[in-house]
GROMACS .gro file of N, CA and C in nm:
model
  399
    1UNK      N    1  15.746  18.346  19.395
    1UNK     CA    2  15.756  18.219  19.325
    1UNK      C    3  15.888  18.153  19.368
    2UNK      N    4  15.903  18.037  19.391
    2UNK     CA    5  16.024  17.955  19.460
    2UNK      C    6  16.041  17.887  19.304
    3UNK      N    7  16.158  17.852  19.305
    3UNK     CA    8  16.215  17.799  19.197
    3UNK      C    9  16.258  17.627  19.217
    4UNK      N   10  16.312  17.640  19.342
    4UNK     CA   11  16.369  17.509  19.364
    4UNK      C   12  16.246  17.430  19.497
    5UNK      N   13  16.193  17.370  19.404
    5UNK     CA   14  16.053  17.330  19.465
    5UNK      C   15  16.077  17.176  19.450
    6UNK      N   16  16.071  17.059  19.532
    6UNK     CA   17  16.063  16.902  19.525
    6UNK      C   18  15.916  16.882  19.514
    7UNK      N   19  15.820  16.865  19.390
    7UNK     CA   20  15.706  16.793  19.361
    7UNK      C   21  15.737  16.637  19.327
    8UNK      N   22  15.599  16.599  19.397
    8UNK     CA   23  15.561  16.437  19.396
    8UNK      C   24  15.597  16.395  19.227
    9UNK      N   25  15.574  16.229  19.189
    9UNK     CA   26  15.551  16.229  19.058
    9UNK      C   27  15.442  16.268  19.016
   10UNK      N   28  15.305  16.237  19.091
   10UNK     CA   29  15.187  16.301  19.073
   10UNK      C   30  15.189  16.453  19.016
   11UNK      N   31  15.226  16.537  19.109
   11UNK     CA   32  15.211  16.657  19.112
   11UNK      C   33  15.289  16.686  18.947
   12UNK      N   34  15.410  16.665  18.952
   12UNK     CA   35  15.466  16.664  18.864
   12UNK      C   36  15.398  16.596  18.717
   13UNK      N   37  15.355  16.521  18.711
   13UNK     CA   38  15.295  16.523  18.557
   13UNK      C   39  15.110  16.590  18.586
   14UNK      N   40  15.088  16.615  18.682
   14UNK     CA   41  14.973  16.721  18.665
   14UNK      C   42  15.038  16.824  18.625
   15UNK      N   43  15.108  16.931  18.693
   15UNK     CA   44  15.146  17.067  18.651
   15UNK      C   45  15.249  17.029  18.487
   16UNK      N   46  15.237  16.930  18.450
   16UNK     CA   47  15.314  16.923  18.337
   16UNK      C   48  15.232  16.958  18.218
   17UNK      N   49  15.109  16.886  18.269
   17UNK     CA   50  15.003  16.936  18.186
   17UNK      C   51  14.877  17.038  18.216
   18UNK      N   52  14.921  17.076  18.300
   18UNK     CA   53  14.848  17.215  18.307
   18UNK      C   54  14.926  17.324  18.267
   19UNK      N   55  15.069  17.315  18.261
   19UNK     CA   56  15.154  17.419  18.210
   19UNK      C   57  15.134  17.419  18.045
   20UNK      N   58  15.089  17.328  17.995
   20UNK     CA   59  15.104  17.315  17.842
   20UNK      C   60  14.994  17.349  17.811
   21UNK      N   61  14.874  17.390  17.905
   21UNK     CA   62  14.758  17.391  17.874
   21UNK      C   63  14.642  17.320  17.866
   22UNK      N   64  14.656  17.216  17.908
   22UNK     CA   65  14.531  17.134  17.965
   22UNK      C   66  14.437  17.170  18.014
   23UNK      N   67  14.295  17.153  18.029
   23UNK     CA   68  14.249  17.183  18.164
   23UNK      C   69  14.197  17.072  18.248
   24UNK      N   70  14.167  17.128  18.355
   24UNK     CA   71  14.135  16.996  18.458
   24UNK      C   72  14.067  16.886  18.447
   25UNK      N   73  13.971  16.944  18.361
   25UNK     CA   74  13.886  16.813  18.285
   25UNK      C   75  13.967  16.720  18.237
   26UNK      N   76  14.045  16.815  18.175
   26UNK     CA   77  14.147  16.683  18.054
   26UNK      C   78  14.265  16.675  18.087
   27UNK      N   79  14.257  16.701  18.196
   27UNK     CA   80  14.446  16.630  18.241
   27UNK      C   81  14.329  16.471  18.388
   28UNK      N   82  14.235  16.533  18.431
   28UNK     CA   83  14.151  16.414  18.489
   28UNK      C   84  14.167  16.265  18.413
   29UNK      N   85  14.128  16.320  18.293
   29UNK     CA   86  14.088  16.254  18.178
   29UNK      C   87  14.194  16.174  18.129
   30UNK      N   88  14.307  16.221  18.113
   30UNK     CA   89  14.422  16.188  18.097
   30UNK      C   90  14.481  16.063  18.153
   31UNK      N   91  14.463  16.103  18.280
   31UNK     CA   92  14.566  16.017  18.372
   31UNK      C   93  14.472  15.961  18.458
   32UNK      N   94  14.353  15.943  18.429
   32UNK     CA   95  14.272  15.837  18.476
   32UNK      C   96  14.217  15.870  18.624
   33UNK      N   97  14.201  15.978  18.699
   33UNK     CA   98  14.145  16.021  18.794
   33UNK      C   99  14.073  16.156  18.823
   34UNK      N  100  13.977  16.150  18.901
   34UNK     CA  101  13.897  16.271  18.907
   34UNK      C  102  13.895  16.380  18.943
   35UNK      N  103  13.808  16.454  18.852
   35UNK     CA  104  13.840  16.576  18.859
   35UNK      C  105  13.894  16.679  18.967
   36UNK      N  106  13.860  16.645  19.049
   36UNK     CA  107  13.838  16.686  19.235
   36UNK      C  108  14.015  16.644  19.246
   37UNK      N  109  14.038  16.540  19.218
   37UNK     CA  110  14.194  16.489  19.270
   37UNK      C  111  14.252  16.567  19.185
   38UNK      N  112  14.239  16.648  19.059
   38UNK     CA  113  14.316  16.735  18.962
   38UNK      C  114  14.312  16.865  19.034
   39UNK      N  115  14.226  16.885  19.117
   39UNK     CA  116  14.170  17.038  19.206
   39UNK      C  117  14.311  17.015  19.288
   40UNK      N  118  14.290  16.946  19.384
   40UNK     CA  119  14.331  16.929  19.530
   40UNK      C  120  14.499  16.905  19.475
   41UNK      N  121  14.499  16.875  19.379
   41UNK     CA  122  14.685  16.848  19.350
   41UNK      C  123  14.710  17.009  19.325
   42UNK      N  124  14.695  17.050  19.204
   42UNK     CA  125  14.654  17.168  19.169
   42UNK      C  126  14.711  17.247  19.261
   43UNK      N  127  14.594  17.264  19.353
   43UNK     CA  128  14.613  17.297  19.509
   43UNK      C  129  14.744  17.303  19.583
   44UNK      N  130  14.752  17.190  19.572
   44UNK     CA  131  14.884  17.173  19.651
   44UNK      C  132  15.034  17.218  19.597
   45UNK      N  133  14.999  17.245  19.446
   45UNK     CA  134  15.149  17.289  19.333
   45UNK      C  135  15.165  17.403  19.358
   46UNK      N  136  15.029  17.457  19.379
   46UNK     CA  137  15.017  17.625  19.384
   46UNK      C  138  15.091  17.657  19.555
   47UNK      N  139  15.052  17.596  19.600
   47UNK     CA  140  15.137  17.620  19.785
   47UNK      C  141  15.255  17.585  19.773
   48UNK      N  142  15.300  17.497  19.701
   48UNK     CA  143  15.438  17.494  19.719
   48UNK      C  144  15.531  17.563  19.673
   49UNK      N  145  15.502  17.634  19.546
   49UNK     CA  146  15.554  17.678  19.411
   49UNK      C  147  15.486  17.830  19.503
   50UNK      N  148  15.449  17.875  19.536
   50UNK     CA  149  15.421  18.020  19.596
   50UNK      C  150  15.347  18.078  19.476
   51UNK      N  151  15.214  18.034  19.446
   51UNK     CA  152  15.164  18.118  19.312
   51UNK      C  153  15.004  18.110  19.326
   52UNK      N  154  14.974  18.176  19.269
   52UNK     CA  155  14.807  18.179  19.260
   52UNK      C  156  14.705  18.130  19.126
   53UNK      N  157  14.786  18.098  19.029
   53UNK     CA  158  14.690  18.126  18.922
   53UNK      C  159  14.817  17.990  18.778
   54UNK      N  160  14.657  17.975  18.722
   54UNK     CA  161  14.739  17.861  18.616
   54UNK      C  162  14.886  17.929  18.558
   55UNK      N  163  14.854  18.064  18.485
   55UNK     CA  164  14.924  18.154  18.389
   55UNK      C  165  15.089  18.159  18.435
   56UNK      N  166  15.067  18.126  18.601
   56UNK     CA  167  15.218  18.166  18.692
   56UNK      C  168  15.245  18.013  18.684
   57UNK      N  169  15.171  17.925  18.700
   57UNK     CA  170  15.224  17.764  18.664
   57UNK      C  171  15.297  17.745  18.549
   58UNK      N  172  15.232  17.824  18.448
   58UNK     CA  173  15.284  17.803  18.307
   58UNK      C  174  15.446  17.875  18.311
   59UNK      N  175  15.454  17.993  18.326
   59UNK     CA  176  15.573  18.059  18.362
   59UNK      C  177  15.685  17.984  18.397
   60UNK      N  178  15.584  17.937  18.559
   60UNK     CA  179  15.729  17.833  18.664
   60UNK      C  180  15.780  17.741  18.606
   61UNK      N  181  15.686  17.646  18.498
   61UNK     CA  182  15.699  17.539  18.449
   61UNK      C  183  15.853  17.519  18.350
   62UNK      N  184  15.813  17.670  18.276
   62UNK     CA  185  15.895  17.658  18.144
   62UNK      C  186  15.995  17.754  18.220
   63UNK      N  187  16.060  17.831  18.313
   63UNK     CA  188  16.126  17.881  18.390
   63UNK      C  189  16.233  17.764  18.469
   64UNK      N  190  16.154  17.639  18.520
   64UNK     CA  191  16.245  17.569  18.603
   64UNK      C  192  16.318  17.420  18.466
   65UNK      N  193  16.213  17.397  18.407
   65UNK     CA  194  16.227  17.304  18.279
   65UNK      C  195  16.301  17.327  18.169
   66UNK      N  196  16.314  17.437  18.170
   66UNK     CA  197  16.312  17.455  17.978
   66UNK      C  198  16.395  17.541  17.992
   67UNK      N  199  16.494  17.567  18.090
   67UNK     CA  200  16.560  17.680  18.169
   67UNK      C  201  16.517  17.845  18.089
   68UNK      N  202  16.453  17.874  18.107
   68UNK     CA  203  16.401  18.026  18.063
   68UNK      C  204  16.418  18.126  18.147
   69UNK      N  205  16.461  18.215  18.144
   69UNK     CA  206  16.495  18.291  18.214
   69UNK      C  207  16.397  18.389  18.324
   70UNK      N  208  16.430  18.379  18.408
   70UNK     CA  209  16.283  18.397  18.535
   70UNK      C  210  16.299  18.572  18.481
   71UNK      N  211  16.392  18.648  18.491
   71UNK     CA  212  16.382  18.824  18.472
   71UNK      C  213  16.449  18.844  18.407
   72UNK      N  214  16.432  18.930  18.260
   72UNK     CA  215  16.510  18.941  18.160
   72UNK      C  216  16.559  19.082  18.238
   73UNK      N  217  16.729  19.114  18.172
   73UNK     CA  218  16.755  19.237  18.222
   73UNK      C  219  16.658  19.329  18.180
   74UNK      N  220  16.636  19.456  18.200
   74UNK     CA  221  16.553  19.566  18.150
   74UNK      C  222  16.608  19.644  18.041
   75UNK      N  223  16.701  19.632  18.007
   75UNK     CA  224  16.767  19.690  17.888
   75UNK      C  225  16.751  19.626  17.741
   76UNK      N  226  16.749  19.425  17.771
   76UNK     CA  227  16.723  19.386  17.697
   76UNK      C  228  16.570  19.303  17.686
   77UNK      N  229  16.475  19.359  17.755
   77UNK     CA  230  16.343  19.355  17.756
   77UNK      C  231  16.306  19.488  17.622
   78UNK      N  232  16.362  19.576  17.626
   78UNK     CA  233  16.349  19.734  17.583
   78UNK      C  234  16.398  19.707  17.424
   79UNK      N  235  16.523  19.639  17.413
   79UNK     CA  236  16.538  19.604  17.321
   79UNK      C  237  16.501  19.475  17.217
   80UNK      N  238  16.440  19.374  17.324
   80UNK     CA  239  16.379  19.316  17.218
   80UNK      C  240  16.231  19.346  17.149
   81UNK      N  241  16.185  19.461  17.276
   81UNK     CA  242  16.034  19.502  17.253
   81UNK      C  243  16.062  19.621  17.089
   82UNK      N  244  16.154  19.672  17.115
   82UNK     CA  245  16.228  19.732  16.969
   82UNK      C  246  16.237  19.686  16.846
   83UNK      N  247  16.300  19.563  16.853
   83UNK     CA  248  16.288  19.496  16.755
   83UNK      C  249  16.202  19.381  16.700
   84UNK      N  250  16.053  19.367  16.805
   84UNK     CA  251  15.970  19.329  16.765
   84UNK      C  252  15.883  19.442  16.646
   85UNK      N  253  15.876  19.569  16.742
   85UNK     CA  254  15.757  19.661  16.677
   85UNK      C  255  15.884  19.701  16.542
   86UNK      N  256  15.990  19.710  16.524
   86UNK     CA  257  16.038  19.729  16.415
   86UNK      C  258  16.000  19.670  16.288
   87UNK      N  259  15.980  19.509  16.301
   87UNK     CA  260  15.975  19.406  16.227
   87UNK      C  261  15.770  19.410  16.213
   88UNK      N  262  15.710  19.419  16.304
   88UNK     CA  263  15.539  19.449  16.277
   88UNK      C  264  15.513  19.595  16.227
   89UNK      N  265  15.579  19.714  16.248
   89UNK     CA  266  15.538  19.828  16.210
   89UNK      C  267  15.520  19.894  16.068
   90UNK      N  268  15.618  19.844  16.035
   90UNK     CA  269  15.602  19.873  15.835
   90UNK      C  270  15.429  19.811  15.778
   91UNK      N  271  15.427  19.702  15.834
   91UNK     CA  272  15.330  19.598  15.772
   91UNK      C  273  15.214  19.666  15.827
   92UNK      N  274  15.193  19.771  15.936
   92UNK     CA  275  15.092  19.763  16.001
   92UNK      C  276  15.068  19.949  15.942
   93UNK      N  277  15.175  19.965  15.874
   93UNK     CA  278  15.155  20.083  15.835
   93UNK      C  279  15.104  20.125  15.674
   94UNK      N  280  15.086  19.961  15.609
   94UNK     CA  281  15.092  19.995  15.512
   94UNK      C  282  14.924  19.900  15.462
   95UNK      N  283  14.909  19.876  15.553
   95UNK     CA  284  14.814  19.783  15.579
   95UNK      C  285  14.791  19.632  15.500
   96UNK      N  286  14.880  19.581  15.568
   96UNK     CA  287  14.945  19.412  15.609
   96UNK      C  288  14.908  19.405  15.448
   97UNK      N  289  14.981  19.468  15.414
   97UNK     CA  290  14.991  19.405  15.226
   97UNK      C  291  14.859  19.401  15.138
   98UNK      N  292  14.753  19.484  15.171
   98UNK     CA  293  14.678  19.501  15.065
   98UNK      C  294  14.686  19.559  15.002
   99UNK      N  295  14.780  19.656  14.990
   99UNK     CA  296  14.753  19.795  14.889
   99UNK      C  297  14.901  19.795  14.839
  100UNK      N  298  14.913  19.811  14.710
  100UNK     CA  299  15.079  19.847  14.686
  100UNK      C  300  15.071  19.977  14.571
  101UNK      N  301  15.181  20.020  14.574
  101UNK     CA  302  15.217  20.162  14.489
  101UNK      C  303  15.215  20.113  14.351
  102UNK      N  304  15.167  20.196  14.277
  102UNK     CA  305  15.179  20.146  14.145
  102UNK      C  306  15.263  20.315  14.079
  103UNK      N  307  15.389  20.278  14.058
  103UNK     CA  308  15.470  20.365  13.937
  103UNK      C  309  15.500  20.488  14.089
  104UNK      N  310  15.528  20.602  14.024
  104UNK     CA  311  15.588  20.720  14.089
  104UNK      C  312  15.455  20.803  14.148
  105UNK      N  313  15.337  20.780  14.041
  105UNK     CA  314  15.230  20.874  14.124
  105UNK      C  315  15.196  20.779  14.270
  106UNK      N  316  15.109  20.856  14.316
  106UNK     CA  317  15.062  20.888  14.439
  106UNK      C  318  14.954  20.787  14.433
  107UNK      N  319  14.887  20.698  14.326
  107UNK     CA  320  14.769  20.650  14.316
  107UNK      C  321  14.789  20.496  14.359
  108UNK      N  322  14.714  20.480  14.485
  108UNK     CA  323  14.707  20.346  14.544
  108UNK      C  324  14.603  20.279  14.488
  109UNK      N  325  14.652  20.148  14.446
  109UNK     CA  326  14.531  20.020  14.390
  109UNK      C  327  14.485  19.921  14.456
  110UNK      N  328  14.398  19.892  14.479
  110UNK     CA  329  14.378  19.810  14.530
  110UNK      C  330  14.388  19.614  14.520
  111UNK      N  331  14.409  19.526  14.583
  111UNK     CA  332  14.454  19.440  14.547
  111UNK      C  333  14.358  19.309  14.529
  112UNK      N  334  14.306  19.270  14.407
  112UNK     CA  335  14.122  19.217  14.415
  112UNK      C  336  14.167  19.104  14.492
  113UNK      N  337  14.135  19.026  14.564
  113UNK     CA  338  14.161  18.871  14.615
  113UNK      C  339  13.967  18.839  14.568
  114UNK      N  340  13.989  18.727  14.443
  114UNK     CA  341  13.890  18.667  14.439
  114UNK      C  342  13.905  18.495  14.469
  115UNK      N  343  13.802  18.421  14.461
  115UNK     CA  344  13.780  18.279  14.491
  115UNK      C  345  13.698  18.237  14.387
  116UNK      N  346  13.724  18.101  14.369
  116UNK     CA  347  13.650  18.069  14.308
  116UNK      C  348  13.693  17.987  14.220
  117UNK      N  349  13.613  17.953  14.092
  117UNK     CA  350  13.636  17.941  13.959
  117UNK      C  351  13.588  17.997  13.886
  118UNK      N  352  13.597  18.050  13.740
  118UNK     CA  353  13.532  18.110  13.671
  118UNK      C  354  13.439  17.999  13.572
  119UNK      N  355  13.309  18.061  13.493
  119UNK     CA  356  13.208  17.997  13.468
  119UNK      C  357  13.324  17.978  13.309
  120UNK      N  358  13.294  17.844  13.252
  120UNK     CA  359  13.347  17.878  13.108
  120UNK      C  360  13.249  17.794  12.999
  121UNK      N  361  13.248  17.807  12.895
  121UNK     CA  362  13.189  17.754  12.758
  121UNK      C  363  13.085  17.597  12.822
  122UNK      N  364  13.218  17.516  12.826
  122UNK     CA  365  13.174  17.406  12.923
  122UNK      C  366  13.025  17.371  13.025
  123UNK      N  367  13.090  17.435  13.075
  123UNK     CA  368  13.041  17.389  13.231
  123UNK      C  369  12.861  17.333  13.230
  124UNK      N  370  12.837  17.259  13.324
  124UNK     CA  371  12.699  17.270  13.301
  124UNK      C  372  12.640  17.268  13.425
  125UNK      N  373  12.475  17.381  13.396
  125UNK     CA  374  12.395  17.292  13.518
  125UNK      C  375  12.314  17.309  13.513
  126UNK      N  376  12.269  17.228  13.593
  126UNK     CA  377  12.114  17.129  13.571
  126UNK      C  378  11.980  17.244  13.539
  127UNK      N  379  12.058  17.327  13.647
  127UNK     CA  380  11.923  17.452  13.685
  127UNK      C  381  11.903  17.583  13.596
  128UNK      N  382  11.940  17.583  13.463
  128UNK     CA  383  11.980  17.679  13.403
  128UNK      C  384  11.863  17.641  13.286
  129UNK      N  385  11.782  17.735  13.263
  129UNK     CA  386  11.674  17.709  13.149
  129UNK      C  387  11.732  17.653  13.026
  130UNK      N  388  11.679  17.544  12.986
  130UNK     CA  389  11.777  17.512  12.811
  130UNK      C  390  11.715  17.577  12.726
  131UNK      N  391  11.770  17.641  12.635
  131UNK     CA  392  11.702  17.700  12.495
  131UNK      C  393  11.715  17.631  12.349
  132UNK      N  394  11.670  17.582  12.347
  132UNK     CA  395  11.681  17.505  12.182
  132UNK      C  396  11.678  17.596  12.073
  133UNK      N  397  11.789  17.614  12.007
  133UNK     CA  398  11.836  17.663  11.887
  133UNK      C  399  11.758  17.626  11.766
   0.00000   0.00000   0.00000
């Protein structure tokens, strides 16, 4: 992947929106030309930029733009992968908050999640046999 790449304005607001996620249909769509001319630019971002595939567009995009860092050291790849599963692992161990301890025993409850409304005195409907008192 080359970093210091000179794209057209063309090219440049195509891969702008294919990096964000567009697809060809709708970046066509977009900017008022066809689909085929969204291919063939496409085409041409990918040869210049040394890449094969949208996913590495997206990368280059927010890598040369958004200055992001092209290779994190490996130490702190290790450590942020650490302190992701630190922060998901409790939750995933306890199962993402449905169940909580109740008192010192051992006995797990379960946690009802209902919807709804409840029926009350009130309410009426149509479809309910009437009984005359």
């Amino acid at each position: 992947m080359r970093l210091k790449v000179e794209l057209s304005r063309r090219e440049t607001e195509v891969a702008h929106l294919l990096a964000w996620g567009a697809s060809k249909k709708e970046v066509a769509d977009m900017l008022f030309i066809s689909t085929r001319t969204v291919e063939n630019t496409a085409r041409n971002i990918y040869a210049k930029v040394g890449i094969q595939k949208a996913t590495e567009l997206c990368v280059w995009w927010f890598c040369t733009k958004h200055n992001v860092p092209v290779s994190l050291d490996p130490l702190k790849r290790t450590f942020v992968a650490v302190a992701l599963l630190l922060i998901i692992l409790p939750k995933e161990l306890t199962g993402n908050g449905d169940f909580f301890r109740v008192g010192r025993r051992a006995q797990i409850t379960r946690i009802a999640k209902t919807t709804g409304r409840r029926k009350g005195e009130n309410d009426y409907n149509p479809f309910e046999v009437c009984s005359y008192d």
